[in-house]
Coordinates of C-alpha atoms and ligand atoms in Angstrom, one line a residue:
M21 CA 9.8 -0.8 23.3
K22 CA 6.4 -2.2 24.0
Q23 CA 3.5 -0.4 22.3
E24 CA -0.2 -0.4 22.4
L25 CA -2.2 -1.5 19.2
V26 CA -4.2 1.5 17.9
F27 CA -7.2 0.5 15.7
E28 CA -9.0 3.9 15.7
A29 CA -6.9 6.9 14.5
P30 CA -6.8 9.8 16.8
R31 CA -9.5 12.3 15.9
R32 CA -7.6 15.0 14.1
A33 CA -9.0 17.6 11.6
M34 CA -9.0 16.1 8.1
P35 CA -7.7 18.2 5.2
P36 CA -10.1 20.4 3.2
R37 CA -12.4 18.8 0.7
H38 CA -10.9 18.0 -2.7
F39 CA -12.4 16.9 -5.9
A40 CA -10.8 13.5 -5.5
D41 CA -12.6 12.9 -2.3
L42 CA -16.0 12.9 -4.1
D43 CA -17.8 10.1 -5.8
D44 CA -19.7 10.6 -9.1
G45 CA -22.8 11.9 -7.5
A46 CA -21.1 14.2 -5.2
R47 CA -19.0 15.8 -7.9
V48 CA -22.2 16.8 -9.8
V49 CA -23.5 18.3 -6.6
A50 CA -20.3 20.2 -6.0
V51 CA -20.2 21.7 -9.5
T52 CA -23.8 22.7 -9.4
E53 CA -23.3 24.4 -6.0
L54 CA -20.6 26.5 -7.8
G55 CA -23.3 27.5 -10.4
L56 CA -21.7 25.4 -13.1
P57 CA -23.6 23.0 -15.5
A58 CA -23.5 19.4 -14.4
F59 CA -21.4 18.3 -17.4
R60 CA -18.4 20.2 -15.9
A61 CA -18.2 17.4 -13.3
K62 CA -17.3 14.9 -16.0
Q63 CA -14.8 17.3 -17.6
L64 CA -13.1 17.9 -14.3
A65 CA -12.9 14.1 -13.6
N66 CA -11.4 13.6 -17.1
Q67 CA -8.7 16.2 -16.3
Y68 CA -7.9 14.7 -13.0
F69 CA -8.0 11.0 -13.7
G70 CA -7.4 11.0 -17.4
R71 CA -4.9 13.8 -17.9
L72 CA -3.5 13.6 -14.3
T73 CA -4.0 17.4 -13.8
A74 CA -5.0 18.8 -10.4
D75 CA -4.5 22.5 -11.4
P76 CA -7.6 24.2 -12.9
A77 CA -5.3 26.9 -14.3
A78 CA -4.1 24.3 -16.8
M79 CA -7.6 22.9 -17.6
T80 CA -8.0 24.6 -21.0
D81 CA -11.6 23.2 -21.6
L82 CA -12.8 25.0 -18.5
P83 CA -13.9 28.7 -19.0
A84 CA -11.0 30.9 -17.9
A85 CA -13.3 32.9 -15.8
V86 CA -14.2 30.0 -13.5
R87 CA -10.9 28.5 -13.2
A88 CA -9.9 30.3 -10.0
Q89 CA -13.2 29.6 -8.3
V90 CA -13.0 25.9 -9.2
A91 CA -9.5 25.8 -7.8
D92 CA -10.5 27.4 -4.5
A93 CA -13.5 25.2 -4.0
L94 CA -12.4 21.8 -5.3
F95 CA -8.7 21.7 -5.9
P96 CA -6.9 22.8 -2.8
T97 CA -3.1 21.9 -2.8
L98 CA -3.1 18.9 -0.4
L99 CA 0.4 17.7 -0.7
T100 CA 3.7 19.4 -1.1
P101 CA 6.8 17.3 -2.0
A102 CA 9.0 18.2 0.9
R103 CA 12.0 16.1 -0.2
Q104 CA 12.8 13.6 -2.9
V105 CA 15.7 11.1 -2.8
E106 CA 16.7 8.6 -5.4
C107 CA 18.8 5.5 -5.7
D108 CA 19.3 2.6 -8.2
A109 CA 20.3 5.2 -10.8
G110 CA 17.1 7.0 -10.4
E111 CA 14.9 3.8 -10.8
T112 CA 13.8 4.1 -7.2
R113 CA 12.5 7.4 -5.8
K114 CA 11.2 8.3 -2.4
T115 CA 9.0 11.3 -1.8
L116 CA 8.3 12.9 1.5
W117 CA 5.0 14.6 1.4
R118 CA 3.8 17.3 3.7
A119 CA 0.0 17.8 4.0
V120 CA -1.8 21.0 4.8
D121 CA -1.7 20.5 8.5
G122 CA 2.1 19.7 8.5
T123 CA 1.6 15.9 8.7
T124 CA 4.3 14.0 6.8
F125 CA 4.4 10.6 5.1
E126 CA 6.1 9.0 2.2
S127 CA 5.6 7.2 -1.1
V128 CA 8.1 5.3 -3.2
L129 CA 8.2 5.0 -7.0
M130 CA 10.0 2.1 -8.5
R131 CA 10.7 1.4 -12.2
Y132 CA 11.5 -2.1 -13.5
P133 CA 12.7 -1.7 -17.1
G134 CA 11.6 -4.5 -19.4
R135 CA 14.2 -7.0 -20.7
D136 CA 14.6 -8.1 -24.2
G137 CA 12.1 -5.8 -25.6
S138 CA 9.3 -6.7 -23.2
A139 CA 7.4 -4.0 -21.5
G140 CA 8.7 -2.6 -18.2
R141 CA 6.8 -2.0 -15.1
A142 CA 6.4 1.0 -12.7
T143 CA 5.1 0.5 -9.3
V144 CA 4.2 3.1 -6.7
C145 CA 4.1 2.1 -3.1
I146 CA 1.7 4.4 -1.3
S147 CA 0.7 5.3 2.3
S148 CA -2.8 5.0 3.7
Q149 CA -2.1 6.5 7.1
A150 CA 0.5 8.9 8.5
G151 CA 2.3 6.5 10.9
C152 CA 0.8 3.2 11.9
G153 CA -0.9 1.8 15.0
M154 CA 0.1 -1.9 14.6
A155 CA 3.2 -1.6 16.5
C156 CA 5.3 -4.4 14.7
P157 CA 8.7 -4.2 16.4
F158 CA 10.8 -4.7 13.2
C159 CA 9.1 -1.9 11.3
A160 CA 10.2 1.6 11.5
T161 CA 6.7 3.0 10.7
G162 CA 5.2 0.7 13.5
Q163 CA 7.7 2.1 16.0
G164 CA 6.6 5.7 15.5
G165 CA 3.0 5.1 16.3
L166 CA -0.1 6.4 14.4
N167 CA -0.6 10.1 13.7
R168 CA -3.8 10.1 11.5
N169 CA -5.6 8.5 8.7
L170 CA -5.0 10.0 5.2
S171 CA -8.0 11.2 3.3
V172 CA -9.2 9.7 0.0
A173 CA -7.7 12.5 -1.9
E174 CA -4.4 12.5 0.0
I175 CA -4.0 8.8 -1.0
L176 CA -5.1 9.3 -4.6
E177 CA -2.7 12.4 -5.0
Q178 CA 0.2 10.0 -4.3
V179 CA -1.0 7.9 -7.3
R180 CA -1.6 10.9 -9.5
A181 CA 1.7 12.4 -8.8
A182 CA 3.5 9.1 -9.6
A183 CA 1.6 8.6 -12.8
S184 CA 2.2 12.2 -14.0
E185 CA 5.9 12.1 -13.2
L186 CA 6.3 8.9 -15.1
R187 CA 4.4 10.3 -18.1
D188 CA 6.2 13.6 -18.2
E189 CA 9.7 12.4 -17.5
R190 CA 9.7 9.1 -19.4
G191 CA 6.5 8.9 -21.4
E192 CA 5.6 5.8 -19.4
R193 CA 2.5 4.6 -17.7
L194 CA 2.1 3.6 -14.1
S195 CA 1.3 -0.2 -14.1
N196 CA 1.1 -1.2 -10.4
I197 CA 0.1 0.2 -7.1
V198 CA 0.9 -1.3 -3.8
F199 CA -0.5 -0.3 -0.4
M200 CA 2.8 -1.1 1.3
G201 CA 3.9 2.4 2.4
M202 CA 3.1 3.8 5.8
G203 CA -0.1 2.6 7.7
E204 CA -2.4 -0.3 7.9
P205 CA -4.7 0.1 4.9
L206 CA -7.5 -2.0 6.4
A207 CA -7.6 0.2 9.5
N208 CA -8.6 3.1 7.2
Y209 CA -11.1 0.8 5.5
N210 CA -13.7 3.1 4.1
R211 CA -11.3 5.6 2.6
V212 CA -9.1 2.9 1.2
L213 CA -12.1 1.2 -0.4
S214 CA -13.1 4.6 -2.1
V215 CA -9.5 4.9 -3.2
L216 CA -9.5 1.4 -4.7
R217 CA -12.7 2.0 -6.6
R218 CA -11.3 5.2 -8.2
I219 CA -7.9 3.5 -9.0
I220 CA -9.6 0.7 -11.0
A221 CA -12.4 2.5 -12.5
A222 CA -11.9 3.5 -16.2
P223 CA -11.3 7.2 -17.0
P224 CA -13.0 9.6 -16.6
N225 CA -14.2 8.0 -13.3
G226 CA -10.9 6.6 -12.3
F227 CA -7.2 5.9 -13.2
G228 CA -8.1 2.8 -15.0
I229 CA -5.4 0.6 -13.6
S230 CA -6.3 -3.1 -13.6
A231 CA -7.4 -4.6 -10.2
R232 CA -5.0 -7.4 -10.4
S233 CA -2.2 -4.9 -10.6
V234 CA -3.2 -3.3 -7.3
T235 CA -2.0 -5.0 -4.0
V236 CA -3.5 -4.3 -0.6
S237 CA -1.1 -5.4 2.1
T238 CA -2.4 -6.1 5.7
V239 CA -1.2 -7.2 9.1
G240 CA -4.2 -9.4 9.1
L241 CA -7.4 -7.7 10.3
A242 CA -9.5 -10.8 9.7
P243 CA -13.0 -9.2 9.6
A244 CA -11.7 -6.5 7.2
I245 CA -10.2 -9.1 4.9
R246 CA -13.5 -10.9 4.7
R247 CA -15.3 -7.6 4.0
L248 CA -12.8 -6.7 1.3
A249 CA -13.4 -10.1 -0.3
D250 CA -17.1 -9.4 -0.5
E251 CA -16.7 -5.9 -2.2
G252 CA -15.9 -7.8 -5.5
L253 CA -13.0 -5.7 -6.5
G254 CA -10.5 -8.4 -7.5
V255 CA -7.5 -6.6 -6.1
T256 CA -4.5 -8.7 -4.9
L257 CA -4.3 -9.3 -1.2
A258 CA -1.0 -9.5 0.6
L259 CA -0.9 -11.0 4.1
S260 CA 2.0 -10.0 6.4
L261 CA 2.4 -13.3 8.2
H262 CA 6.1 -13.4 9.3
A263 CA 5.7 -16.5 11.4
P264 CA 3.8 -19.9 11.1
D265 CA 3.3 -20.2 14.8
D266 CA 1.2 -18.1 17.2
E267 CA 3.8 -17.9 19.9
L268 CA 6.3 -16.0 17.7
R269 CA 3.7 -14.2 15.6
N270 CA 2.3 -12.8 18.8
T271 CA 5.5 -10.8 19.3
L272 CA 6.4 -10.0 15.7
V273 CA 2.8 -8.9 14.6
P274 CA 1.1 -7.9 17.8
V275 CA -2.3 -7.9 16.2
N276 CA -2.0 -11.7 16.3
N277 CA -3.1 -11.5 19.8
R278 CA -6.5 -10.4 18.6
W279 CA -6.8 -12.5 15.4
D280 CA -4.5 -15.5 15.5
I281 CA -3.0 -17.4 12.7
T282 CA -6.0 -19.8 12.3
E283 CA -8.4 -16.9 12.1
V284 CA -6.3 -14.9 9.7
L285 CA -5.6 -17.8 7.4
D286 CA -9.3 -18.5 7.4
A287 CA -10.1 -14.9 6.3
A288 CA -7.3 -15.0 3.7
T289 CA -8.5 -18.3 2.2
Y290 CA -12.0 -16.9 2.1
Y291 CA -10.5 -14.0 0.1
A292 CA -8.8 -16.4 -2.3
R293 CA -11.9 -18.5 -2.8
T294 CA -14.2 -15.6 -3.3
T295 CA -12.0 -13.6 -5.7
G296 CA -10.2 -16.5 -7.3
R297 CA -7.0 -14.6 -6.8
R298 CA -3.8 -16.0 -5.4
V299 CA -2.9 -14.5 -1.9
S300 CA 0.6 -13.2 -1.5
V301 CA 2.1 -14.1 2.0
E302 CA 4.8 -11.7 3.1
Y303 CA 7.6 -13.1 5.3
A304 CA 10.4 -10.8 6.4
L305 CA 13.2 -13.2 7.1
I306 CA 15.0 -12.3 10.4
R307 CA 18.2 -14.1 11.3
D308 CA 17.7 -16.6 14.1
V309 CA 14.2 -15.2 14.9
N310 CA 11.9 -16.8 12.2
D311 CA 14.3 -18.4 9.7
Q312 CA 14.7 -22.0 11.2
P313 CA 14.1 -24.9 8.9
W314 CA 11.3 -26.2 11.0
R315 CA 9.4 -22.9 10.5
A316 CA 9.9 -23.0 6.8
D317 CA 8.5 -26.6 6.8
L318 CA 5.5 -25.5 9.0
L319 CA 4.9 -22.4 6.9
G320 CA 4.7 -24.4 3.7
K321 CA 2.5 -27.2 5.3
K322 CA 0.0 -24.7 6.8
L323 CA -0.3 -22.6 3.7
H324 CA -0.6 -25.6 1.3
A325 CA -3.3 -27.1 3.5
A326 CA -5.2 -23.8 3.7
F327 CA -4.9 -22.5 0.2
G328 CA -3.8 -25.2 -2.2
P329 CA -2.3 -23.4 -5.2
L330 CA -3.9 -20.0 -4.4
V331 CA -1.0 -18.8 -2.5
H332 CA 2.6 -17.4 -3.1
V333 CA 5.2 -16.6 -0.5
N334 CA 7.2 -13.5 -0.8
L335 CA 10.3 -13.6 1.4
I336 CA 11.6 -10.1 2.3
P337 CA 15.2 -10.0 3.5
L338 CA 14.8 -7.9 6.8
N339 CA 15.7 -4.3 6.2
P340 CA 17.6 -2.5 8.9
T341 CA 15.6 0.0 10.9
P342 CA 17.0 2.5 13.5
G343 CA 17.6 1.0 16.9
S344 CA 16.8 -2.5 15.9
R345 CA 19.0 -5.4 17.0
W346 CA 17.7 -7.7 14.2
D347 CA 19.3 -8.6 11.0
A348 CA 18.5 -10.3 7.7
S349 CA 19.2 -14.0 7.5
P350 CA 22.4 -15.1 5.7
K351 CA 21.9 -16.1 2.1
P352 CA 22.4 -20.0 2.6
V353 CA 19.8 -19.9 5.3
E354 CA 17.5 -17.9 3.0
R355 CA 18.0 -20.5 0.1
E356 CA 17.2 -23.4 2.5
F357 CA 14.1 -21.6 3.6
V358 CA 12.9 -21.1 0.0
A359 CA 13.7 -24.8 -0.9
R360 CA 11.7 -26.1 2.2
V361 CA 8.6 -23.9 1.5
R362 CA 8.7 -25.0 -2.2
A363 CA 9.0 -28.7 -1.1
Q364 CA 5.6 -28.3 0.5
G365 CA 4.1 -27.4 -2.8
V366 CA 3.9 -23.6 -2.2
T367 CA 5.6 -21.2 -4.7
C368 CA 8.1 -19.0 -3.0
T369 CA 10.4 -16.2 -4.1
V370 CA 12.7 -13.6 -2.5
R371 CA 11.6 -10.1 -3.1
D372 CA 14.1 -7.8 -4.8
T373 CA 14.3 -5.1 -2.2
R374 CA 14.7 -1.6 -3.4
G375 CA 15.7 1.6 -1.8
R376 CA 17.5 0.4 1.3
E377 CA 20.2 3.0 1.1
I378 CA 17.6 5.8 1.1
A379 CA 15.5 4.2 3.8
A380 CA 12.7 3.6 1.2
A381 CA 12.6 -0.2 1.5
C382 CA 9.8 -2.2 3.3
G383 CA 9.5 -1.2 6.9
Q384 CA 11.9 1.8 6.6
L385 CA 9.5 4.5 6.0
A386 CA 9.4 6.9 8.9
A387 CA 8.8 10.3 7.3
E388 CA 11.7 12.0 9.0
G389 CA 12.5 15.2 7.1
Ligands
SAH21 N1 0.6 -2.5 7.4 C1 0.6 -3.2 6.2 C2 1.2 -2.4 5.0 C3 2.7 -2.2 5.2 S1 3.4 -3.2 4.0 C4 1.2 -4.6 6.4 O1 1.8 -4.7 7.5 O2 1.1 -5.4 5.6 C5 5.0 -3.3 4.4 C6 5.6 -4.7 4.4 O3 6.9 -4.7 4.8 C7 4.8 -5.6 5.4 O4 4.8 -7.0 4.9 C8 5.8 -5.5 6.6 O5 5.6 -6.5 7.5 C9 7.2 -5.5 5.9 N2 8.1 -4.9 6.8 C10 8.1 -4.1 7.8 N3 9.2 -3.8 8.3 C11 10.1 -4.6 7.6 C12 11.6 -4.6 7.6 N4 12.3 -4.0 8.6 N5 12.2 -5.4 6.7 C13 11.5 -6.0 5.7 N6 10.1 -6.0 5.6 C14 9.5 -5.2 6.6

């Protein structure tokens, strides 16, 4: 199926205003509009970002008489979990969310218990758009097209829900956030930027998750990558490359017809140089499509020349998607690919894919109820 690239989301009504949509200044304005003293703004922020509460009825430091009014004005219920499925003995959990307007999208929570007494990790993979306009043919989300952008609060609510589940069920903290769910985060740039600021700000202004533990994954919108570099946030950038040559990448990642490999690597090296952070290059290994030894050599060569040590290749064994004729590469082919990339002086690992059997793995999110 050939699809058009969609950079601008269709103009759909956005959800009602939520506290999490507002920056510090706007929160003060909002509480004063309700006739409350300005210090309530900080209290509410502490509840939301610090205690992970979005229900004013449970905010005991708020006078009982104003809780209902605050709930109506600032804490509408934006997301309802429509379905949750688990695998890996409960270590991977996918949630299908339903927004106020019926829009659906998914997020995935993954726990990686620590070994030998070391601390474990918990990562939430969140969506930035309902659907996606980038039309990559091997990705289920890309095949469904773009429905709409998610609001700042709709994205933050996925994080808050994951963090509060972990705390309540396990007494654990959320350590990592990856923008690898549905959508192209850099096509919803301004909202994603606000979300990033709130994720990394210390409580009460944000969730206080360290910037280096937050990964923004992109198909390669070169100008937006440069812009993000200049914001000075220090989040990790992941670039979905999937091919080292334009001829193949034009078909696998259609946005390559707009910003080709040279341009996107230029932007990504600018990111690495500006932030000092290593860029993660994503490469879904597809049998007989992009897994040839010469492509491994070329990938390693190009990346080493562009980034020096500031790059890491993440191979993702292709996950099956409905109707796709493509398949993951056989293990020996994968091993040789890894060895050849490494031989060029570039670190390379194979991603441990989680959630295949519940269609929660990379490229499988389609938000089908
Ligand atoms: N739009 C962003 C965010 C999605 S991240 C991006 O493309 O980077 C999801 C990652 O999984 C991307 O690297 C994507 O290319 C990859 N992916 C998509 N479909 C896949 C599949 N079927 N198997 C393995 N990886 C896939």
